[in-house]
Short mmCIF file of C-alpha atoms in Angstrom, two decimals:
data_model
loop_
_atom_site.label_atom_id
_atom_site.label_comp_id
_atom_site.label_asym_id
_atom_site.label_seq_id
_atom_site.Cartn_x
_atom_site.Cartn_y
_atom_site.Cartn_z
CA MET A 1 21.94 17.82 -19.67
CA THR A 2 21.43 17.53 -15.94
CA TRP A 3 19.65 14.62 -14.26
CA GLU A 4 16.72 16.84 -13.31
CA MET A 5 16.27 17.78 -16.95
CA PHE A 6 16.41 14.13 -17.94
CA VAL A 7 13.77 13.13 -15.36
CA PHE A 8 11.60 16.08 -16.34
CA LEU A 9 11.76 15.16 -20.02
CA PHE A 10 10.94 11.53 -19.20
CA LEU A 11 7.93 12.49 -17.09
CA ALA A 12 6.70 15.07 -19.59
CA ALA A 13 7.05 12.59 -22.44
CA SER A 14 5.18 9.89 -20.54
CA ALA A 15 2.41 12.35 -19.63
CA LEU A 16 2.07 13.41 -23.26
CA MET A 17 2.23 9.87 -24.65
CA SER A 18 -0.38 8.59 -22.23
CA ALA A 19 -2.57 11.59 -23.01
CA LEU A 20 -2.31 10.65 -26.69
CA TRP A 21 -3.15 7.08 -25.76
CA VAL A 22 -6.29 8.26 -23.96
CA ILE A 23 -7.74 9.64 -27.20
CA SER A 24 -6.45 6.93 -29.53
CA ALA A 25 -7.13 3.69 -27.61
CA LYS A 26 -9.78 1.43 -29.11
CA GLU A 27 -10.97 0.06 -25.77
CA ILE A 28 -12.43 2.59 -23.36
CA VAL A 29 -10.86 1.00 -20.28
CA HIS A 30 -7.45 1.22 -21.95
CA SER A 31 -7.87 4.93 -22.31
CA VAL A 32 -8.74 5.13 -18.63
CA ILE A 33 -5.45 3.32 -17.85
CA GLY A 34 -3.72 5.94 -19.98
CA MET A 35 -5.50 8.66 -18.04
CA ALA A 36 -4.30 7.24 -14.72
CA THR A 37 -0.75 7.08 -16.09
CA CYS A 38 -1.02 10.70 -17.22
CA PHE A 39 -2.23 11.81 -13.78
CA ILE A 40 0.55 9.90 -12.00
CA ALA A 41 3.16 11.44 -14.30
CA ILE A 42 1.76 14.88 -13.53
CA ALA A 43 1.89 14.09 -9.79
CA CYS A 44 5.56 13.20 -10.22
CA LEU A 45 6.09 16.51 -12.01
CA PHE A 46 4.56 18.29 -9.01
CA ILE A 47 7.00 16.44 -6.75
CA MET A 48 9.86 17.70 -8.93
CA LEU A 49 8.57 21.24 -8.41
CA ASN A 50 8.81 20.69 -4.60
CA ALA A 51 5.02 20.74 -4.29
CA GLU A 52 4.56 17.43 -2.45
CA PHE A 53 1.16 18.30 -1.04
CA VAL A 54 -0.32 19.09 -4.46
CA ALA A 55 1.18 15.86 -5.79
CA ILE A 56 -0.39 13.78 -3.03
CA VAL A 57 -3.75 15.49 -3.49
CA GLN A 58 -3.45 14.84 -7.21
CA LEU A 59 -3.01 11.13 -6.42
CA LEU A 60 -5.79 11.10 -3.85
CA VAL A 61 -8.40 12.98 -5.86
CA TYR A 62 -7.71 12.26 -9.51
CA VAL A 63 -6.21 8.76 -9.50
CA GLY A 64 -8.79 7.69 -6.93
CA ALA A 65 -11.62 9.07 -9.02
CA VAL A 66 -10.43 7.23 -12.13
CA THR A 67 -12.41 4.27 -10.73
CA ILE A 68 -15.60 6.24 -11.24
CA VAL A 69 -14.57 6.94 -14.83
CA ILE A 70 -14.14 3.21 -15.40
CA LEU A 71 -17.57 2.58 -13.89
CA PHE A 72 -19.14 5.10 -16.25
CA GLY A 73 -17.11 3.72 -19.12
CA ILE A 74 -18.35 0.19 -18.47
CA MET A 75 -21.95 1.05 -17.75
CA LEU A 76 -22.66 3.75 -20.31
CA THR A 77 -20.85 2.47 -23.39
CA LYS A 78 -21.36 -0.43 -25.74
CA ARG A 79 -18.68 -3.08 -26.04
CA GLU A 80 -18.03 -4.53 -29.47
CA ILE A 81 -16.81 -7.87 -28.08
CA MET A 82 -20.19 -8.62 -26.58
CA GLU A 83 -21.92 -7.99 -29.90
CA SER A 84 -19.50 -10.10 -31.88
CA GLU A 85 -19.98 -12.95 -29.43
CA ARG A 86 -23.71 -12.86 -29.97
CA LYS A 87 -23.42 -13.48 -33.73
CA MET B 10 22.21 5.35 15.14
CA ASN B 11 19.23 5.65 12.88
CA LEU B 12 18.33 3.83 9.70
CA PHE B 13 19.71 6.53 7.41
CA GLU B 14 23.15 6.51 9.01
CA PHE B 15 23.21 2.71 8.97
CA CYS B 16 22.32 2.46 5.27
CA HIS B 17 24.57 5.37 4.33
CA GLY B 18 27.46 3.64 6.07
CA ILE B 19 26.82 0.40 4.25
CA ILE B 20 26.59 2.10 0.86
CA HIS B 21 29.70 4.19 1.53
CA TRP B 22 31.66 1.08 2.47
CA LEU B 23 30.43 -0.83 -0.60
CA VAL B 24 31.21 2.02 -3.01
CA ASP B 25 34.70 2.42 -1.52
CA LEU B 26 35.33 -1.30 -1.87
CA VAL B 27 34.13 -1.46 -5.47
CA ASN B 28 35.90 1.78 -6.40
CA ASN B 29 39.26 0.51 -5.15
CA LEU B 30 38.92 -2.48 -7.43
CA TRP B 31 37.58 -0.29 -10.25
CA TYR B 32 40.45 2.24 -10.17
CA TRP B 33 42.95 -0.60 -9.92
CA LEU B 34 41.39 -2.14 -13.04
CA GLY B 35 41.48 1.26 -14.80
CA ASP B 36 45.24 1.52 -14.28
CA PHE B 37 45.87 -1.44 -16.58
CA LEU B 38 43.89 0.02 -19.47
CA PRO B 39 44.92 2.58 -22.13
CA TRP B 40 44.42 6.21 -21.04
CA TYR B 41 41.08 6.83 -22.78
CA PHE B 42 39.50 3.85 -21.03
CA GLY B 43 41.24 4.86 -17.84
CA ASP B 44 39.63 8.31 -17.96
CA LEU B 45 36.22 6.77 -18.53
CA PHE B 46 36.81 4.44 -15.58
CA THR B 47 37.80 7.35 -13.38
CA ALA B 48 34.72 9.34 -14.40
CA ILE B 49 32.41 6.42 -13.60
CA GLY B 50 34.16 5.84 -10.28
CA ASP B 51 33.89 9.53 -9.36
CA PHE B 52 30.21 9.50 -10.23
CA ALA B 53 29.66 6.45 -8.03
CA ALA B 54 31.41 8.17 -5.14
CA SER B 55 29.52 11.48 -5.56
CA GLU B 56 27.19 12.55 -2.77
CA GLY B 57 24.04 12.53 -4.91
CA HIS B 58 24.59 8.96 -6.03
CA LEU B 59 25.33 7.84 -2.47
CA LEU B 60 22.12 9.51 -1.26
CA PHE B 61 20.07 7.88 -4.01
CA MET B 62 21.44 4.42 -3.25
CA THR B 63 20.93 5.00 0.47
CA VAL B 64 17.26 5.78 -0.02
CA LEU B 65 16.88 2.66 -2.15
CA VAL B 66 18.51 0.48 0.51
CA GLU B 67 16.42 2.13 3.22
CA SER B 68 13.18 1.41 1.43
CA VAL B 69 14.26 -2.19 0.82
CA VAL B 70 15.05 -2.63 4.53
CA ILE B 71 11.73 -1.10 5.58
CA ILE B 72 9.72 -3.19 3.13
CA VAL B 73 11.48 -6.42 4.08
CA VAL B 74 10.82 -5.78 7.78
CA ALA B 75 7.20 -5.02 6.96
CA LEU B 76 6.83 -8.16 4.84
CA ILE B 77 8.19 -10.34 7.65
CA ASN B 78 5.47 -8.85 9.84
CA VAL B 79 2.98 -9.60 7.09
CA LEU B 80 4.01 -13.27 7.26
CA ASN B 81 3.36 -13.14 11.01
CA PHE B 82 -0.02 -11.59 10.30
CA LEU B 83 -0.96 -14.38 7.92
CA TRP B 84 0.07 -16.88 10.58
CA ILE B 85 -2.02 -15.07 13.20
CA PHE B 86 -4.91 -15.01 10.72
CA ARG B 87 -4.87 -18.79 10.39
CA LYS B 88 -4.04 -19.64 13.98
CA LEU B 89 -6.61 -17.28 15.46
CA SER B 90 -9.32 -18.42 13.08
CA GLY B 91 -8.53 -21.95 14.28
CA ARG B 92 -8.79 -20.94 17.93
CA ILE B 93 -12.07 -19.08 17.42
CA LEU B 94 -13.72 -21.65 15.15
CA ASP B 95 -12.47 -24.56 17.29
CA PHE B 96 -9.86 -26.25 15.11
CA TYR B 97 -6.07 -26.32 15.31
CA GLY B 98 -5.02 -24.24 12.36
CA PRO B 99 -1.71 -24.97 10.60
CA TYR B 100 0.68 -26.96 12.74
CA TYR B 101 2.45 -29.52 10.55
CA VAL B 102 4.94 -27.39 8.54
CA GLY B 103 7.36 -26.14 11.17
CA TYR B 104 5.44 -27.50 14.10
CA ARG B 105 8.05 -26.42 16.65
CA ILE B 106 7.17 -22.79 15.90
CA GLY B 107 3.43 -23.30 15.72
CA GLY B 108 3.12 -23.97 12.00
CA TRP B 109 4.68 -20.63 11.09
CA LEU B 110 6.28 -22.02 7.91
CA GLN B 111 2.90 -22.98 6.41
CA ASN B 112 2.64 -19.66 4.54
CA LEU B 113 6.08 -20.13 3.00
CA ALA B 114 5.07 -23.64 1.94
CA ASP B 115 1.91 -22.23 0.35
CA GLY B 116 4.01 -19.64 -1.43
CA VAL B 117 6.29 -22.33 -2.86
CA LYS B 118 3.25 -24.29 -3.98
CA LEU B 119 1.77 -21.24 -5.70
CA PHE B 120 5.08 -20.50 -7.41
CA THR B 121 5.12 -23.93 -9.03
CA LYS B 122 1.61 -23.60 -10.44
CA GLU B 123 0.87 -22.61 -14.01
CA ILE B 124 -0.11 -19.01 -14.65
CA ILE B 125 -3.19 -18.95 -16.84
CA THR B 126 -4.52 -15.99 -18.80
CA PRO B 127 -8.06 -16.57 -20.08
CA THR B 128 -8.45 -16.40 -23.87
CA LYS B 129 -11.28 -13.89 -23.80
CA ALA B 130 -9.59 -11.71 -21.20
CA ASP B 131 -8.39 -8.23 -21.96
CA ARG B 132 -4.66 -8.95 -21.77
CA LEU B 133 -3.38 -5.48 -20.95
CA GLY B 134 -5.75 -4.93 -18.05
CA PHE B 135 -5.42 -8.51 -16.84
CA LEU B 136 -1.64 -8.23 -16.62
CA LEU B 137 -1.56 -4.66 -15.33
CA ALA B 138 -4.11 -5.00 -12.51
CA PRO B 139 -1.95 -7.14 -10.14
CA VAL B 140 1.00 -4.84 -10.79
CA ILE B 141 -0.96 -1.74 -9.79
CA PHE B 142 -2.59 -3.44 -6.81
CA VAL B 143 0.59 -4.90 -5.35
CA GLY B 144 2.70 -1.86 -6.22
CA SER B 145 0.36 0.68 -4.67
CA SER B 146 -0.06 -1.44 -1.54
CA VAL B 147 3.65 -2.04 -1.00
CA THR B 148 4.27 1.70 -1.53
CA ILE B 149 2.24 2.34 1.63
CA LEU B 150 4.72 0.30 3.65
CA ALA B 151 7.68 2.43 2.60
CA VAL B 152 6.36 5.65 4.16
CA ILE B 153 5.26 4.14 7.50
CA PRO B 154 7.99 4.69 10.10
CA LEU B 155 8.27 2.29 13.02
CA SER B 156 9.90 4.87 15.29
CA ALA B 157 11.67 8.23 15.16
CA ASN B 158 14.83 6.38 14.11
CA PHE B 159 13.39 3.80 11.73
CA GLY B 160 11.85 5.35 8.65
CA LEU B 161 12.53 6.58 5.14
CA SER B 162 14.54 9.80 5.35
CA THR B 163 17.24 11.65 3.45
CA THR B 164 19.02 13.24 6.41
CA SER B 165 20.57 11.85 9.56
CA GLU B 166 18.28 14.06 11.69
CA PRO B 167 15.85 11.85 13.62
CA GLY B 168 12.25 12.24 12.52
CA GLU B 169 12.87 14.03 9.21
CA TYR B 170 10.63 11.81 7.11
CA VAL B 171 8.71 12.07 3.87
CA SER B 172 6.71 15.27 4.11
CA ALA B 173 2.97 14.57 4.33
CA GLY B 174 3.76 10.86 4.73
CA ALA B 175 0.47 10.06 6.45
CA LEU B 176 -1.51 11.64 3.63
CA PHE B 177 0.65 9.80 1.10
CA ALA B 178 -0.17 6.49 2.80
CA LEU B 179 -3.89 7.24 2.53
CA ALA B 180 -3.49 8.32 -1.10
CA ALA B 181 -1.71 5.07 -1.95
CA PHE B 182 -4.50 3.23 -0.13
CA SER B 183 -7.04 4.81 -2.47
CA ILE B 184 -5.45 3.56 -5.72
CA ALA B 185 -6.51 -0.05 -5.03
CA PRO B 186 -10.16 0.15 -6.21
CA PHE B 187 -8.87 1.16 -9.64
CA ALA B 188 -6.78 -2.00 -9.85
CA ILE B 189 -9.59 -4.17 -8.47
CA LEU B 190 -12.15 -2.87 -10.93
CA LEU B 191 -9.62 -3.26 -13.73
CA ALA B 192 -8.99 -6.87 -12.69
CA GLY B 193 -12.71 -7.57 -12.45
CA TRP B 194 -13.52 -6.05 -15.82
CA SER B 195 -10.60 -7.42 -17.81
CA SER B 196 -11.12 -11.02 -16.66
CA ASN B 197 -14.25 -10.97 -18.85
CA ASN B 198 -16.31 -13.00 -16.41
CA LYS B 199 -19.63 -12.12 -14.82
CA TYR B 200 -18.53 -13.00 -11.28
CA THR B 201 -15.34 -10.98 -11.47
CA LEU B 202 -17.16 -7.98 -12.91
CA ILE B 203 -19.79 -8.08 -10.16
CA GLY B 204 -17.03 -8.44 -7.58
CA GLY B 205 -15.14 -5.51 -9.07
CA MET B 206 -18.29 -3.35 -9.12
CA ARG B 207 -19.05 -4.20 -5.49
CA SER B 208 -15.50 -3.49 -4.52
CA ALA B 209 -15.57 -0.11 -6.25
CA ALA B 210 -18.84 0.83 -4.53
CA GLN B 211 -17.56 -0.34 -1.16
CA MET B 212 -14.14 1.26 -1.31
CA MET B 213 -15.44 4.54 -2.68
CA SER B 214 -18.13 4.85 -0.02
CA TYR B 215 -15.90 3.84 2.91
CA GLU B 216 -12.99 5.99 1.86
CA ILE B 217 -14.86 9.19 2.69
CA PRO B 218 -15.44 8.42 6.42
CA LEU B 219 -11.89 7.02 6.56
CA LEU B 220 -10.41 10.24 5.25
CA LEU B 221 -12.68 12.36 7.48
CA ALA B 222 -11.60 10.41 10.57
CA ALA B 223 -7.98 10.84 9.50
CA ALA B 224 -8.66 14.55 8.87
CA SER B 225 -9.69 15.01 12.50
CA VAL B 226 -6.35 13.56 13.56
CA PHE B 227 -4.49 15.85 11.15
CA LEU B 228 -6.49 18.78 12.55
CA LEU B 229 -5.56 18.01 16.16
CA ALA B 230 -1.92 17.24 15.37
CA GLY B 231 -1.62 20.14 12.94
CA SER B 232 0.56 18.12 10.60
CA PHE B 233 0.56 15.41 7.94
CA ASN B 234 3.82 13.97 9.21
CA PHE B 235 3.87 10.71 11.15
CA VAL B 236 6.42 11.97 13.68
CA ASP B 237 4.44 15.14 14.43
CA ILE B 238 1.21 13.16 14.76
CA VAL B 239 2.81 10.75 17.22
CA ASP B 240 4.50 13.56 19.15
CA ALA B 241 1.15 15.34 19.48
CA GLN B 242 -0.16 12.27 21.33
CA HIS B 243 2.47 12.54 24.04
CA ASP B 244 0.00 13.59 26.75
CA MET B 245 -3.08 11.74 25.59
CA TRP B 246 -3.57 9.20 22.84
CA PHE B 247 -6.07 10.44 20.28
CA PHE B 248 -8.45 7.53 20.71
CA ILE B 249 -9.70 9.03 23.98
CA PRO B 250 -10.87 12.45 22.73
CA LEU B 251 -11.69 11.09 19.25
CA PHE B 252 -13.25 7.79 20.26
CA ILE B 253 -15.97 8.01 17.59
CA GLY B 254 -13.33 8.68 14.98
CA PHE B 255 -11.30 5.70 16.16
CA VAL B 256 -14.27 3.34 15.82
CA VAL B 257 -15.20 4.79 12.41
CA PHE B 258 -11.58 4.48 11.27
CA LEU B 259 -11.34 0.83 12.31
CA ILE B 260 -14.62 -0.09 10.60
CA CYS B 261 -13.59 1.70 7.42
CA LEU B 262 -10.23 -0.07 7.49
CA ILE B 263 -11.98 -3.43 7.70
CA ALA B 264 -14.06 -2.43 4.69
CA GLU B 265 -11.00 -1.17 2.81
CA VAL B 266 -8.98 -4.35 3.27
CA GLU B 267 -12.07 -6.48 2.51
CA ILE B 268 -12.05 -8.93 5.41
CA ILE B 269 -15.08 -10.82 6.43
CA PRO B 270 -17.85 -8.57 7.69
CA PHE B 271 -17.21 -6.55 4.52
CA ASP B 272 -15.80 -9.11 2.12
CA LEU B 273 -18.66 -8.66 -0.34
CA PRO B 274 -16.32 -8.30 -3.35
CA GLU B 275 -15.04 -11.84 -2.85
CA ALA B 276 -18.08 -13.42 -1.24
CA GLU B 277 -17.17 -17.02 -1.96
CA ALA B 278 -20.68 -18.43 -1.60
CA GLU B 279 -22.17 -16.06 -4.18
CA LEU B 280 -19.34 -14.96 -6.46
CA VAL B 281 -16.92 -17.94 -6.49
CA GLU B 282 -13.89 -15.87 -5.45
CA GLY B 283 -15.05 -12.41 -6.55
CA TRP B 284 -12.64 -10.37 -8.62
CA THR B 285 -9.77 -12.84 -8.13
CA THR B 286 -11.66 -15.75 -9.74
CA GLU B 287 -9.68 -15.85 -12.98
CA TYR B 288 -6.28 -15.34 -11.38
CA GLY B 289 -4.26 -18.44 -10.63
CA GLY B 290 -0.83 -19.39 -9.39
CA MET B 291 1.38 -16.75 -7.90
CA ARG B 292 -0.88 -13.95 -9.16
CA PHE B 293 -3.53 -15.15 -6.76
CA GLY B 294 -0.79 -15.57 -4.16
CA LEU B 295 0.19 -11.94 -4.67
CA PHE B 296 -3.42 -10.82 -4.21
CA TYR B 297 -3.64 -12.91 -1.05
CA MET B 298 -0.41 -11.49 0.28
CA THR B 299 -1.40 -7.96 -0.63
CA THR B 300 -4.58 -8.24 1.41
CA ALA B 301 -2.37 -9.00 4.41
CA VAL B 302 -0.05 -6.14 3.44
CA ARG B 303 -3.02 -3.80 3.47
CA SER B 304 -4.12 -5.19 6.85
CA TYR B 305 -0.65 -4.48 8.20
CA ALA B 306 -0.69 -0.98 6.73
CA GLY B 307 -4.16 -0.41 8.18
CA GLY B 308 -3.09 -1.59 11.63
CA ALA B 309 -0.01 0.62 11.45
CA LEU B 310 -2.05 3.65 10.36
CA ALA B 311 -4.58 3.12 13.19
CA THR B 312 -1.66 2.77 15.62
CA ALA B 313 0.05 5.93 14.44
CA PHE B 314 -3.13 8.01 14.26
CA PHE B 315 -5.01 6.93 17.39
CA LEU B 316 -2.96 4.65 19.62
CA GLY B 317 0.06 6.82 20.27
CA GLY B 318 2.37 5.27 17.71
CA TRP B 319 5.67 4.16 19.23
CA GLN B 320 5.05 5.76 22.62
CA GLY B 321 5.16 3.50 25.65
CA PRO B 322 7.20 2.69 28.75
CA TRP B 323 10.94 2.71 28.24
CA PHE B 324 11.68 -0.96 28.89
CA VAL B 325 10.50 -2.00 25.43
CA PRO B 326 12.09 -0.42 22.30
CA ASP B 327 9.98 2.05 20.33
CA GLU B 328 9.75 -0.14 17.22
CA ILE B 329 8.48 -3.08 19.28
CA TRP B 330 5.82 -0.88 20.88
CA PHE B 331 4.61 0.17 17.45
CA LEU B 332 4.47 -3.43 16.26
CA ILE B 333 2.73 -4.63 19.45
CA LYS B 334 -0.02 -2.06 18.94
CA ALA B 335 -0.35 -2.89 15.24
CA TYR B 336 -0.62 -6.59 16.12
CA ILE B 337 -3.33 -5.81 18.69
CA VAL B 338 -5.32 -3.86 16.10
CA TYR B 339 -4.96 -6.74 13.65
CA THR B 340 -6.06 -9.24 16.30
CA VAL B 341 -9.19 -7.18 16.89
CA PHE B 342 -9.83 -7.26 13.12
CA MET B 343 -9.49 -11.05 13.14
CA TRP B 344 -11.70 -11.38 16.20
CA LEU B 345 -14.41 -9.41 14.38
CA THR B 346 -13.82 -11.36 11.19
CA TRP B 347 -14.45 -14.75 12.72
CA SER B 348 -17.32 -13.63 14.96
CA VAL B 349 -19.75 -11.76 12.72
CA PRO B 350 -21.47 -12.81 9.48
CA ARG B 351 -21.05 -11.04 6.16
CA VAL B 352 -23.27 -8.00 5.62
CA ARG B 353 -25.55 -7.64 2.61
CA ILE B 354 -24.73 -5.11 -0.11
CA ASP B 355 -27.61 -2.76 0.77
CA GLN B 356 -26.78 -2.99 4.49
CA MET B 357 -23.17 -2.20 3.65
CA LEU B 358 -24.09 0.91 1.66
CA VAL B 359 -26.65 2.12 4.22
CA PHE B 360 -24.17 1.61 7.03
CA GLY B 361 -21.47 3.50 5.17
CA TRP B 362 -23.44 6.47 3.98
CA ARG B 363 -26.10 6.93 6.69
CA ARG B 364 -24.23 5.93 9.85
CA LEU B 365 -20.47 6.24 9.39
CA LEU B 366 -20.43 9.44 7.35
CA PRO B 367 -22.47 11.52 9.87
CA LEU B 368 -20.44 10.02 12.72
CA ALA B 369 -17.21 10.97 10.96
CA VAL B 370 -18.47 14.52 10.44
CA LEU B 371 -19.48 14.67 14.12
CA ASN B 372 -16.01 13.49 15.04
CA LEU B 373 -14.49 16.20 12.86
CA LEU B 374 -16.65 18.77 14.68
CA ILE B 375 -15.42 17.46 18.05
CA ALA B 376 -11.83 17.73 16.83
CA ALA B 377 -12.44 21.29 15.59
CA ALA B 378 -14.03 22.22 18.94
CA LEU B 379 -11.10 20.76 20.88
CA LYS B 380 -8.62 22.55 18.66
CA SER B 381 -10.37 25.93 18.89
CA GLY B 382 -10.89 25.42 22.64
CA GLY B 383 -7.16 25.45 23.02
CA TRP B 384 -6.69 21.79 23.92
CA LEU B 385 -3.45 20.82 22.19
#
């Protein structure tokens, strides 16, 4: 197994695991963290394919826009903690 | 001799030294261990491993040099605020060098403080936010070259740096609002959440004019590489034809690093300390330091994009020229910071979307006209 293969498998596994985390996390902001991890892993995969520009644009556009996803996640969803505190 | 050759020489010398000892040790062992020792030694001496270690050492050297400048910046921040607001500023700790050691003393004090995580905080986000913020900001420093010979590269050719390094620096700049909003939300505190929300709104709206102003520079230079951008300014620095873009870029940088005219996210009179309220000890120290790191990166980006980078008369080395210009940009930031009051949130948004964005587009049009008119 070459080093490139090893790095590829690591990045692919982290992208897949964080993608799984996105759909399984209980807290919505945690799934957004998973989403950012997934995007960064994919950007690293692009770098391994010698496509630096696409990787940087991936960082700039997707990881930057994750902030907006958090904003929507906070503003448009209900948090259980708040309700349990009220009781 | 450039940085790559220097670091490669050091690594080569170290690996040779360790390998001599290693092979000598392997000779005393039974043959199967000896073979393993030889294989490990050969791997350590292979070209790929040497290159990898060289890049690591290079980035450490670059980041350490940048962080020393960040300490200077913090000192300038305090000293200049003293001069403008009519007090002395730090002078006791290391008074022979103008109180320069005060920041180190503050760092030691912050290290000895207890690190507190609030009970109701979301632990994952609370612990991860400083990591993302500091990591993404320090990453910017690694790709900024100080001259054609001092930068992160994998060949001994001068000026062969990270491809699209300038764009990478801007991309790393844009990760910060994610960390800030995460910190604000996961602290589970009203002030931090409001600070995080304000920060997200501010950074998102000021990033667009920032990137448009940078795009005009990329258009004129025809490259995303720092060396090409600086070389394109050989005849005329870009702040003369793109003066509007230069002003827009500086204002957006002030908003991005959150210093006073735009420090709404940590407005201390309204929001305690904004999104850093719940962070104590060295975590707060890291946030404080990272703000200065981002100021340094912003000054360096403005220097490389608009002020001719490391170009200047021969009697001063290139690296020093770059740093002088970055220091001047930072001094202008500080001058603004201590002269103007904080803007309101609606003024900030109106200014960003209705004034800076059209000006940035106008600047892009000027750049396109210059480029199509055959200038450069």
